[in-house]
Short mmCIF file of C-alpha atoms in Angstrom, two decimals:
data_model
loop_
_atom_site.label_atom_id
_atom_site.label_comp_id
_atom_site.label_asym_id
_atom_site.label_seq_id
_atom_site.Cartn_x
_atom_site.Cartn_y
_atom_site.Cartn_z
CA MET A 1 -0.25 0.10 -0.05
CA THR A 2 1.42 3.38 -0.99
CA THR A 3 0.14 7.08 0.36
CA SER A 4 -1.61 7.41 -2.80
CA ASP A 5 -3.63 4.30 -1.93
CA LEU A 6 -4.53 5.81 1.13
CA LEU A 7 -5.39 9.46 -0.84
CA TYR A 8 -7.72 7.31 -3.19
CA ALA A 9 -9.65 5.64 -0.25
CA ILE A 10 -9.97 9.26 1.63
CA GLY A 11 -11.38 10.38 -0.93
CA GLU A 12 -13.71 7.20 -1.20
CA ALA A 13 -14.74 8.63 2.41
CA ASP A 14 -18.95 8.98 3.17
CA GLU A 15 -20.26 12.21 0.84
CA SER A 16 -22.20 13.00 3.89
CA PHE A 17 -18.86 13.47 5.70
CA VAL A 18 -17.50 15.43 2.56
CA ASP A 19 -20.45 17.60 2.34
CA GLU A 20 -20.60 18.04 6.25
CA ALA A 21 -16.83 19.19 6.41
CA GLY A 22 -17.81 21.72 2.90
CA ASP A 23 -21.10 23.33 4.80
CA SER A 24 -18.77 25.16 6.66
CA ASP A 25 -18.21 27.04 3.64
CA ALA A 26 -22.08 28.91 4.39
CA LYS A 27 -20.41 30.12 7.27
CA VAL A 28 -17.70 32.11 6.46
CA ARG A 29 -19.15 33.42 3.27
CA ARG A 30 -20.76 36.85 3.04
CA PHE A 31 -24.16 36.90 3.90
CA GLY A 32 -25.25 38.50 0.67
CA ALA A 33 -22.82 35.77 -1.54
CA TRP A 34 -24.54 32.95 0.51
CA GLU A 35 -28.40 33.78 -0.08
CA ALA A 36 -27.92 34.36 -3.65
CA GLU A 37 -27.29 30.73 -4.38
CA ASN A 38 -30.92 30.16 -2.77
CA ARG A 39 -32.87 29.86 -6.04
CA SER A 40 -35.77 31.91 -4.43
CA GLY A 41 -33.46 34.33 -1.99
CA LYS A 42 -31.80 36.73 -4.71
CA ARG A 43 -34.67 39.41 -3.94
CA PHE A 44 -34.16 38.61 -0.27
CA ALA A 45 -30.09 38.88 -0.38
CA THR A 46 -30.46 42.31 -1.96
CA ILE A 47 -32.95 43.37 0.87
CA MET A 48 -30.73 41.84 3.52
CA LYS A 49 -27.96 43.17 2.13
CA TRP A 50 -29.00 46.93 2.33
CA THR A 51 -30.79 46.18 6.01
CA GLY A 52 -27.57 45.39 6.81
CA VAL A 53 -25.91 47.97 5.33
CA ALA A 54 -28.51 50.42 6.79
CA ALA A 55 -27.96 49.03 10.37
CA MET A 56 -24.08 49.36 10.37
CA PHE A 57 -25.10 52.98 9.95
CA LEU A 58 -27.33 52.97 12.39
CA VAL A 59 -24.99 51.00 15.18
CA LEU A 60 -21.96 53.67 13.65
CA ILE A 61 -24.14 57.11 14.47
CA VAL A 62 -25.02 55.42 17.96
CA ALA A 63 -20.89 54.55 18.55
CA ALA A 64 -20.26 58.11 17.48
CA TRP A 65 -23.07 59.67 20.07
CA ILE A 66 -21.73 57.48 22.45
CA TYR A 67 -18.17 58.32 22.14
CA ALA A 68 -19.14 62.04 21.55
CA ASP A 69 -20.96 62.00 24.76
CA GLY A 70 -17.91 60.79 26.89
CA GLY A 71 -19.52 57.51 27.77
CA LYS A 72 -17.68 54.12 28.40
CA VAL A 73 -16.35 52.95 25.31
CA PHE A 74 -15.25 48.80 24.92
CA ARG A 75 -11.60 49.74 24.84
CA LYS A 76 -10.76 53.56 25.54
CA ASP A 77 -10.94 53.98 29.58
CA GLY A 78 -11.13 50.16 30.30
CA ASP A 79 -14.21 50.07 31.37
CA LEU A 80 -15.99 47.45 31.16
CA ARG A 81 -19.85 48.68 31.65
CA LYS A 82 -20.49 48.43 28.08
CA THR A 83 -19.13 45.00 27.81
CA ASP A 84 -22.14 44.07 30.61
CA GLU A 85 -24.59 45.24 27.90
CA ILE A 86 -23.17 42.86 25.23
CA PHE A 87 -22.70 39.73 26.87
CA SER A 88 -25.48 37.98 28.56
CA GLN A 89 -24.64 37.42 32.58
CA GLU A 90 -27.65 35.71 32.73
CA ALA A 91 -26.09 31.89 33.53
CA ILE A 92 -24.13 33.62 36.99
CA THR A 93 -25.77 33.73 39.59
CA GLU A 94 -25.31 33.57 43.15
CA GLU A 95 -26.28 29.41 43.77
CA CYS A 96 -23.55 28.98 40.83
CA VAL A 97 -21.19 29.24 42.86
CA SER A 98 -22.13 27.46 46.27
CA GLU A 99 -19.75 25.08 45.92
CA VAL A 100 -15.73 25.81 44.31
CA ILE A 101 -13.37 23.42 43.50
CA ILE A 102 -9.90 24.16 43.04
CA GLN A 103 -8.96 22.00 40.17
CA GLU A 104 -5.35 20.92 38.37
CA SER A 105 -4.35 22.50 35.44
CA GLY A 106 -6.07 21.10 32.23
CA SER A 107 -9.47 20.37 33.61
CA PRO A 108 -11.46 23.53 32.90
CA SER A 109 -15.14 23.23 34.10
CA ALA A 110 -18.04 22.39 32.17
CA GLU A 111 -19.50 24.68 30.20
CA GLY A 112 -22.63 26.32 31.09
CA SER A 113 -22.20 24.22 34.35
CA GLY A 114 -21.87 27.45 35.88
CA SER A 115 -18.90 26.47 38.48
CA ILE A 116 -15.85 27.87 38.14
CA GLY A 117 -12.75 26.32 36.80
CA VAL A 118 -9.64 27.60 38.51
CA GLU A 119 -5.83 26.80 37.54
CA ARG A 120 -3.25 25.07 40.05
CA ALA A 121 -2.09 27.88 43.16
CA GLU A 122 0.81 29.18 42.91
CA SER A 123 2.77 30.89 45.26
CA LEU A 124 3.62 34.40 44.44
CA SER A 125 5.51 37.17 47.23
CA ALA A 126 2.94 39.53 48.46
CA ALA A 127 5.19 42.25 48.31
CA ASP A 128 6.01 41.59 43.95
CA LEU A 129 2.62 40.53 43.44
CA GLY A 130 1.94 41.84 39.48
CA SER A 131 5.83 42.48 39.28
CA ILE A 132 7.93 39.46 39.63
CA GLY A 133 11.38 39.82 39.15
CA ALA A 134 13.46 37.04 37.25
CA GLU A 135 15.14 36.09 40.12
CA GLU A 136 11.56 34.57 41.86
CA SER A 137 10.95 31.10 40.95
CA PHE A 138 7.44 29.73 40.72
CA GLY A 139 6.42 26.83 43.04
CA THR A 140 3.20 24.58 42.64
CA GLU A 141 1.27 24.14 45.91
CA GLU A 142 0.23 21.22 46.36
CA ILE A 143 -3.65 20.93 45.51
CA ALA A 144 -6.22 21.21 47.66
CA VAL A 145 -9.93 20.77 47.73
CA VAL A 146 -12.03 23.61 49.21
CA GLU A 147 -16.10 23.33 49.54
CA GLY A 148 -18.16 25.81 51.09
CA SER A 149 -19.27 29.26 50.05
CA GLU A 150 -16.85 31.68 47.47
CA GLU A 151 -15.99 33.90 50.32
CA ASP A 152 -14.99 30.71 52.20
CA VAL A 153 -12.28 29.50 49.43
CA PHE A 154 -10.96 33.30 48.80
CA ASP A 155 -10.41 34.00 52.64
CA ALA A 156 -8.34 30.89 52.31
CA TYR A 157 -6.58 33.21 49.50
CA LYS A 158 -6.41 36.31 50.79
CA PRO A 159 -3.07 37.70 52.20
CA THR A 160 -3.05 38.80 55.73
CA GLU A 161 -1.59 42.62 56.27
CA GLU A 162 1.37 41.26 58.08
CA ALA A 163 1.99 38.93 55.27
CA ILE A 164 1.75 41.78 52.80
CA GLN A 165 4.28 43.86 54.81
CA GLN A 166 6.80 41.06 55.50
CA GLY A 167 6.60 40.30 51.80
CA GLU A 168 5.65 36.85 53.06
CA ARG A 169 4.82 34.39 49.85
CA VAL A 170 1.29 33.98 49.65
CA LYS A 171 -1.03 31.95 47.44
CA THR A 172 -2.82 33.63 44.74
CA MET A 173 -5.56 31.96 42.65
CA LEU A 174 -5.04 32.21 38.72
CA ILE A 175 -7.93 31.99 36.93
CA SER A 176 -7.86 30.51 33.28
CA SER A 177 -11.56 29.50 32.59
CA PHE A 178 -14.70 30.74 33.21
CA ALA A 179 -18.72 29.94 31.94
CA VAL A 180 -20.73 32.20 30.35
CA ASP A 181 -23.78 32.24 28.31
CA SER A 182 -23.24 29.95 25.42
CA ASP A 183 -24.74 32.73 22.71
CA ALA A 184 -22.38 35.75 24.22
CA GLU A 185 -19.20 33.03 24.18
CA ALA A 186 -20.61 32.05 20.17
CA ILE A 187 -20.72 35.88 19.57
CA SER A 188 -17.44 36.23 21.06
CA ALA A 189 -15.72 33.26 18.76
CA ALA A 190 -17.60 34.84 15.99
CA LYS A 191 -16.44 38.07 15.95
CA ILE A 192 -13.06 37.40 16.13
CA ARG A 193 -13.21 34.76 13.60
CA ASP A 194 -15.27 36.77 11.22
CA ASP A 195 -12.90 39.94 11.39
CA MET A 196 -10.38 37.80 11.62
CA ALA A 197 -7.92 40.53 13.05
CA VAL A 198 -7.86 42.98 15.56
CA ALA A 199 -7.08 46.71 14.84
CA ASN A 200 -3.61 48.39 15.62
CA GLY A 201 -4.35 49.77 18.85
CA SER A 202 -7.26 48.01 19.77
CA VAL A 203 -8.26 45.36 22.50
CA PHE A 204 -10.51 42.68 22.36
CA LEU A 205 -11.64 40.78 25.50
CA SER A 206 -13.23 37.67 25.06
CA SER A 207 -16.74 36.80 26.67
CA SER A 208 -15.66 34.51 29.30
CA LEU A 209 -12.50 36.85 30.29
CA CYS A 210 -14.97 39.73 30.61
CA GLY A 211 -16.97 37.29 32.45
CA ALA A 212 -14.87 36.27 34.95
CA ILE A 213 -13.71 40.17 35.78
CA ASP A 214 -17.01 41.01 36.42
CA TYR A 215 -17.70 38.23 38.55
CA PHE A 216 -14.25 37.92 40.63
CA GLY A 217 -13.17 41.49 40.24
CA ASN A 218 -9.71 43.25 40.86
CA ARG A 219 -9.19 40.75 44.24
CA GLU A 220 -5.89 40.93 45.78
CA GLU A 221 -5.73 37.09 45.20
CA CYS A 222 -6.92 36.88 42.15
CA ARG A 223 -4.97 36.52 38.74
CA TYR A 224 -6.16 35.81 35.04
CA ARG A 225 -4.19 34.03 32.83
CA VAL A 226 -4.61 35.62 29.94
CA TYR A 227 -4.25 33.90 26.68
CA VAL A 228 -2.48 37.05 23.98
CA GLU A 229 -2.83 37.00 20.32
CA LEU A 230 -0.94 39.40 18.66
CA PHE A 231 -2.30 41.48 15.63
CA GLN A 232 -0.47 43.89 13.27
CA ASP A 233 -2.22 45.77 9.78
CA GLY A 234 -4.72 42.92 10.10
CA VAL A 235 -2.60 39.97 10.54
CA GLN A 236 -2.11 38.00 13.34
CA ILE A 237 1.41 37.73 14.40
CA ALA A 238 3.02 34.62 15.14
CA ASN A 239 4.66 34.15 18.60
CA ASP A 240 8.37 33.17 17.63
CA ARG A 241 8.33 36.46 15.96
CA GLU A 242 10.73 39.48 16.46
CA VAL A 243 7.80 41.84 17.22
CA ALA A 244 5.63 39.43 19.33
CA LYS A 245 9.23 38.76 21.37
CA LYS A 246 9.34 42.57 21.68
CA GLU A 247 6.11 43.65 22.70
CA VAL A 248 6.38 40.51 25.64
CA GLN A 249 9.04 42.46 26.75
CA ARG A 250 7.66 46.12 27.08
CA LEU A 251 4.52 44.83 28.39
CA ALA A 252 7.09 42.70 30.84
CA ASN A 253 8.87 46.67 31.58
CA LEU A 254 4.89 47.97 32.51
CA GLY A 255 4.85 45.24 35.30
CA TYR A 256 2.80 42.57 33.53
CA VAL A 257 3.77 38.97 34.15
CA VAL A 258 4.15 37.43 31.05
CA ALA A 259 4.77 33.96 30.39
CA MET A 260 5.95 32.46 27.26
CA GLU A 261 5.13 28.39 27.34
CA THR A 262 6.82 26.37 24.62
CA CYS A 263 5.04 23.34 24.10
CA SER A 264 6.21 20.12 21.83
CA ASP A 265 3.91 17.50 20.74
CA GLY A 266 6.27 15.51 18.88
CA ASN A 267 5.35 17.28 15.60
CA ALA A 268 5.71 20.93 15.84
CA THR A 269 6.13 23.25 18.88
CA GLN A 270 3.89 25.86 19.58
CA ILE A 271 4.50 28.93 21.40
CA TYR A 272 1.87 30.23 23.60
CA PHE A 273 2.02 33.97 24.94
CA THR A 274 0.26 34.35 28.22
CA LEU A 275 -0.41 36.85 30.89
CA HIS A 276 -0.61 36.38 34.41
CA ALA A 277 -2.85 39.87 34.88
CA THR A 278 -5.11 41.57 37.50
CA ALA A 279 -8.16 43.06 36.19
CA ASP A 280 -7.03 46.25 36.58
CA GLN A 281 -4.41 45.29 34.37
CA VAL A 282 -6.82 43.91 31.69
CA LYS A 283 -9.49 46.53 31.86
CA ASN A 284 -6.88 49.30 31.05
CA PHE A 285 -4.25 46.95 28.86
CA ALA A 286 -0.85 48.94 27.78
CA ALA A 287 -1.44 48.69 24.16
CA ASP A 288 0.54 50.02 21.67
CA ALA A 289 -0.88 52.01 19.22
CA LYS A 290 1.43 50.00 16.35
CA VAL A 291 -0.63 46.28 17.57
CA GLY A 292 -3.91 44.41 18.00
CA TYR A 293 -4.78 42.38 21.13
CA ALA A 294 -7.20 39.91 21.62
CA LEU A 295 -7.29 38.80 25.10
CA TRP A 296 -8.92 35.38 26.13
CA LEU A 297 -9.02 33.20 29.13
CA TYR A 298 -6.12 30.25 28.85
CA ASP A 299 -8.39 27.27 28.48
CA GLU A 300 -10.53 28.97 25.62
CA LYS A 301 -7.83 28.43 23.53
CA VAL A 302 -5.41 25.88 24.76
CA GLU A 303 -6.50 22.45 25.37
CA VAL A 304 -4.37 19.70 26.97
CA ASP A 305 -2.98 17.66 24.26
CA GLU A 306 -2.39 14.25 25.63
CA ASN A 307 0.40 13.34 22.91
CA ALA A 308 2.40 16.16 23.92
CA THR A 309 5.70 15.25 24.60
CA GLY A 310 8.60 17.17 26.42
CA PRO A 311 8.72 19.40 28.82
CA VAL A 312 6.95 22.63 28.88
CA ASP A 313 9.37 25.48 29.16
CA VAL A 314 7.80 28.52 30.44
CA TRP A 315 9.35 32.36 30.53
CA TYR A 316 8.51 34.96 33.39
CA GLY A 317 9.45 38.19 33.46
CA GLY A 318 8.56 41.01 35.34
CA MET A 319 9.23 44.38 35.95
CA ASN A 320 12.27 45.61 34.14
CA ALA A 321 13.46 41.86 33.95
CA PRO A 322 15.63 40.09 31.91
CA MET A 323 13.23 37.51 30.15
CA GLU A 324 14.86 34.24 31.85
CA ASN A 325 13.71 30.48 31.48
CA PHE A 326 12.67 28.71 34.11
CA ASP A 327 11.26 24.95 34.18
CA GLY A 328 8.19 26.15 36.03
CA ALA A 329 6.16 23.04 35.58
CA GLN A 330 8.11 20.77 36.75
CA LYS A 331 9.13 22.05 40.32
CA MET B 1 -29.62 26.50 -9.43
CA GLU B 2 -30.48 23.65 -7.08
CA ASP B 3 -28.13 20.48 -7.42
CA THR B 4 -31.00 18.19 -8.37
CA GLU B 5 -32.03 20.48 -11.08
CA ILE B 6 -28.21 20.30 -12.55
CA VAL B 7 -28.54 16.52 -12.19
CA ASP B 8 -31.75 16.94 -14.08
CA LEU B 9 -29.46 18.88 -17.18
CA TYR B 10 -27.30 15.72 -16.88
CA LEU B 11 -30.04 13.48 -17.43
CA ALA B 12 -31.87 15.24 -20.06
CA ARG B 13 -28.25 14.94 -21.71
CA ASN B 14 -28.31 18.97 -22.01
CA GLU B 15 -25.03 20.57 -22.24
CA ASP B 16 -25.90 23.43 -19.97
CA ALA B 17 -25.33 21.00 -17.12
CA ILE B 18 -21.76 21.66 -17.32
CA VAL B 19 -22.12 25.50 -17.88
CA ARG B 20 -24.14 25.49 -14.67
CA THR B 21 -21.54 22.67 -12.58
CA GLU B 22 -18.70 25.11 -13.53
CA GLU B 23 -20.79 28.46 -12.64
CA LYS B 24 -21.87 26.75 -9.10
CA TYR B 25 -18.81 24.89 -8.20
CA GLY B 26 -15.94 25.27 -10.64
CA ARG B 27 -14.32 27.57 -7.78
CA GLY B 28 -14.43 24.54 -5.24
CA LEU B 29 -13.08 22.07 -7.88
CA ARG B 30 -10.43 24.28 -8.80
CA LYS B 31 -8.92 24.96 -5.14
CA ILE B 32 -8.90 20.94 -5.18
CA ILE B 33 -7.19 20.56 -8.22
CA SER B 34 -4.79 23.38 -7.79
CA SER B 35 -3.66 21.74 -4.29
CA VAL B 36 -2.13 18.82 -6.49
CA LEU B 37 -1.05 19.88 -9.79
CA ASP B 38 0.76 23.20 -11.26
CA ASP B 39 -1.76 25.66 -13.19
CA GLU B 40 -0.50 24.06 -16.43
CA ALA B 41 -2.56 20.97 -15.99
CA CYS B 42 -5.32 22.60 -13.52
CA LYS B 43 -7.39 23.56 -16.27
CA GLU B 44 -7.02 20.25 -18.45
CA CYS B 45 -7.42 18.37 -15.27
CA GLU B 46 -10.80 20.93 -14.49
CA ASN B 47 -12.21 19.83 -18.39
CA ASP B 48 -11.82 16.04 -18.00
CA VAL B 49 -13.57 16.90 -14.17
CA TYR B 50 -16.60 18.09 -16.58
CA LEU B 51 -16.07 15.45 -19.14
CA ARG B 52 -16.19 12.49 -16.49
CA ALA B 53 -19.46 13.69 -14.65
CA TRP B 54 -21.26 13.75 -18.15
CA ASP B 55 -20.19 10.62 -18.51
CA LEU B 56 -21.20 9.08 -15.44
CA ILE B 57 -24.53 10.70 -15.02
CA PRO B 58 -26.19 8.72 -15.85
CA PRO B 59 -26.06 6.05 -14.73
CA ASN B 60 -24.94 8.01 -11.00
CA GLU B 61 -27.99 10.36 -10.18
CA PRO B 62 -25.89 12.08 -6.83
CA ARG B 63 -28.98 14.40 -6.55
CA ASP B 64 -27.95 14.81 -2.34
CA HIS B 65 -24.23 15.31 -2.54
CA PHE B 66 -23.02 16.44 -5.90
CA PHE B 67 -20.32 18.61 -4.66
CA ALA B 68 -18.74 15.30 -2.85
CA PHE B 69 -19.09 13.25 -6.37
CA LEU B 70 -17.69 15.67 -8.39
CA GLY B 71 -14.80 16.69 -5.77
CA LYS B 72 -13.81 12.85 -5.58
CA ILE B 73 -13.74 12.84 -9.66
CA ALA B 74 -11.47 15.91 -9.48
CA ARG B 75 -9.34 14.63 -6.28
CA ASN B 76 -8.92 11.28 -7.99
CA LEU B 77 -7.83 12.94 -11.86
CA ALA B 78 -5.53 15.31 -10.07
CA ILE B 79 -3.88 12.58 -8.01
CA ASP B 80 -3.94 10.39 -11.21
CA GLU B 81 -1.75 13.49 -12.73
CA TRP B 82 0.41 14.12 -9.95
CA ARG B 83 1.16 10.34 -9.64
CA ARG B 84 2.40 10.60 -13.40
CA THR B 85 4.39 13.91 -12.79
CA ASN B 86 7.78 14.51 -12.79
CA ALA B 87 9.14 14.70 -9.00
CA GLN B 88 10.73 17.73 -9.48
CA LYS B 89 7.28 19.24 -10.49
CA ARG B 90 5.10 18.13 -7.75
CA LYS B 91 3.73 20.80 -5.87
CA ALA B 92 4.98 21.30 -2.00
CA THR B 93 1.53 20.96 -0.39
CA MET B 94 1.38 17.21 -1.92
CA ILE B 95 4.65 16.59 -0.78
CA GLU B 96 4.00 17.35 2.41
CA LEU B 97 0.79 15.93 2.56
CA SER B 98 2.23 12.83 1.18
CA GLU B 99 4.85 12.87 4.25
CA GLU B 100 2.22 13.07 6.55
CA LEU B 101 0.13 10.32 5.64
CA GLN B 102 3.51 8.15 5.47
CA GLU B 103 3.28 8.54 9.22
CA CYS B 104 0.11 6.15 8.59
CA MET B 105 2.26 3.45 7.20
CA PRO B 106 5.12 1.52 8.19
CA ALA B 107 7.34 -0.48 5.89
CA GLY B 108 6.30 -4.21 5.12
CA ASN B 109 2.77 -4.21 3.56
CA SER B 110 1.55 -6.63 0.98
CA VAL B 111 -2.19 -5.99 0.32
CA GLU B 112 -2.91 -5.45 -3.37
CA GLY B 113 -5.46 -4.12 -6.00
CA GLU B 114 -9.33 -4.19 -5.78
CA VAL B 115 -9.37 -5.66 -2.14
CA LEU B 116 -7.36 -3.10 -0.74
CA ALA B 117 -9.26 -0.22 -2.05
CA ARG B 118 -12.58 -1.74 -1.00
CA GLU B 119 -11.04 -2.64 2.28
CA LEU B 120 -9.51 0.36 2.99
CA LYS B 121 -12.28 2.52 2.24
CA LYS B 122 -13.93 0.48 4.72
CA ALA B 123 -11.83 1.23 7.23
CA ILE B 124 -11.36 4.81 6.46
CA ASN B 125 -15.44 5.46 6.99
CA SER B 126 -15.45 3.44 10.21
CA PHE B 127 -12.52 5.34 11.45
CA LEU B 128 -14.26 9.29 10.42
CA SER B 129 -17.27 7.99 11.81
CA ALA B 130 -16.23 7.08 15.77
CA ARG B 131 -14.55 10.70 15.71
CA SER B 132 -16.00 13.67 16.72
CA GLN B 133 -17.71 16.03 13.91
CA THR B 134 -14.46 18.83 14.77
CA GLU B 135 -11.98 16.41 14.30
CA ARG B 136 -13.82 14.69 11.45
CA LYS B 137 -13.99 18.06 9.22
CA ILE B 138 -10.34 18.86 10.23
CA PHE B 139 -9.41 15.49 8.78
CA LEU B 140 -11.07 15.98 5.85
CA ARG B 141 -10.27 19.69 5.29
CA ARG B 142 -6.52 18.41 5.19
CA TYR B 143 -7.11 15.14 3.12
CA TRP B 144 -9.78 15.17 1.01
CA TYR B 145 -9.98 19.14 0.30
CA PHE B 146 -6.22 19.68 0.61
CA ASP B 147 -6.25 22.42 2.55
CA THR B 148 -3.29 23.84 4.44
CA VAL B 149 -3.12 24.30 8.09
CA PRO B 150 -3.39 27.79 8.02
CA GLU B 151 -6.45 27.52 6.39
CA ILE B 152 -8.33 25.11 7.79
CA SER B 153 -7.10 27.07 11.13
CA LYS B 154 -8.72 30.29 9.77
CA ARG B 155 -12.01 28.59 8.37
CA TYR B 156 -12.52 27.17 12.24
CA GLY B 157 -10.92 29.95 14.28
CA TYR B 158 -8.64 27.63 15.67
CA THR B 159 -5.06 27.98 16.52
CA GLN B 160 -2.68 26.42 14.18
CA GLY B 161 -0.89 24.68 16.65
CA LYS B 162 -4.59 23.13 17.56
CA VAL B 163 -4.77 21.88 13.79
CA LYS B 164 -1.36 20.25 14.14
CA SER B 165 -2.13 18.57 17.46
CA VAL B 166 -5.68 17.12 15.99
CA LEU B 167 -4.00 15.91 12.86
CA HIS B 168 -0.97 14.45 14.52
CA ARG B 169 -3.53 12.52 16.60
CA MET B 170 -5.56 11.16 13.89
CA ARG B 171 -3.10 10.08 12.41
CA GLY B 172 -1.45 7.55 14.60
CA GLU B 173 -5.44 6.40 15.52
CA LEU B 174 -5.50 5.82 12.08
CA LYS B 175 -2.53 4.44 11.33
CA GLU B 176 -3.51 2.06 14.88
CA VAL B 177 -6.72 1.37 12.92
CA LEU B 178 -5.09 -0.02 9.69
CA GLU B 179 -2.72 -2.06 11.79
CA LYS B 180 -5.07 -3.40 13.50
CA GLU B 181 -7.33 -4.53 10.85
CA GLY B 182 -4.30 -5.83 9.27
CA TYR B 183 -3.94 -3.72 6.58
CA LEU B 184 -0.40 -2.46 6.96
CA ASN B 185 1.34 -5.97 8.39
CA ASP B 186 2.65 -8.93 6.21
CA ASP B 187 0.05 -11.52 7.26
CA LYS B 188 -2.85 -10.12 5.15
#
């Protein structure tokens, strides 16, 4: 048997599977073009096209009014109230958080369950929260199951005044997933997919990230594990490019805790650019005017690959710290 | 025009059928062929696809999956031509794809001809039906539609890393399936 035989055999795949893989075409085509193929849809397509254009003008007028009125714009001053209007918070209720379980890395909470996925607890110096020097090392605390109300959990992690003053190492919670209304998540995912790029100087925040920040806020013991995608002039930048590396260093110098994770799955090496950010750092993200950013919660974008082999190298950087390589996963 | 109407044109031996086919699916077919062959051979292959479809309808009436039917013709003709082509003129996409599929096949197999084709088809469909829709789509976009990894990533909004991981895992699983079915050892 040759690879050609295999190629021919794949070509004999069930036609329903082939059409299933081809159907996605409908989702990425422009709305008007898709409808035009419908036998009775040409006129409908024309009407919908012009309705869409009119709707766009209306949205632009409203947006301009809000801007001119000094209202809160999505990114301009970091206020997320506009986001609240866009993304439904109906799925989040007090009852959902009657029990919070600290989960190990790679096992996010089920979607729609209302529970919260929390990454492993990590030790950070209380005095250096958000500003980790290269000489600090990360350790992974023993995973503990904490049952009780949300406040019980956070009480276990809240650093005491004494600890802060003495610069003792305290635990923080690194939030890497959050369940939001499924429609909002679909809107969020569709927006970034359809747009394909974030404009220079702009910041896109996923619904899950916004939901988590709205819910947990700016607690001292909370950090958000943010997965970052970079764009420039409408094109996504690979994380091994010079532009990406400079951006990482720039953010580290501004006090962001940055992590560059590299992982090999045996076939390719992937590099993930992540932040361990406070709510303020996300809401008031220090964007460069020449770069566009899409910020996600880590688990929205990274799946644990069972076939991944080799160590996971994690680079951390902080205030004015050079980028050093820490083998954080193995400590 | 609906697929069923185009098939009716074929059945009525109306040559407008080919015009309609080219209008509706020409782009998709050219995309598949151009992943395999260079520009020069593409046009010729595309014409061969329409001719072949004309010959095959009737007796076939692919009303439900017309593009899949045409795409299969296009793939097979393109792969036939690719196999005949001088190795130096082969497209990088197909060389890369061929190398990837090599992972599914260790050396030393001896299954022959028609039996292989029929049994492999069953094995592939069984393999695909046991996979999730997402995995199936990614696999077929790569090895049926010959999309590149960036194209698949862009289509579904996944990272390229995720697409590569899924493909790598599926090739490993396909190899296991083929070995288990006995296609890839000397006993069958």
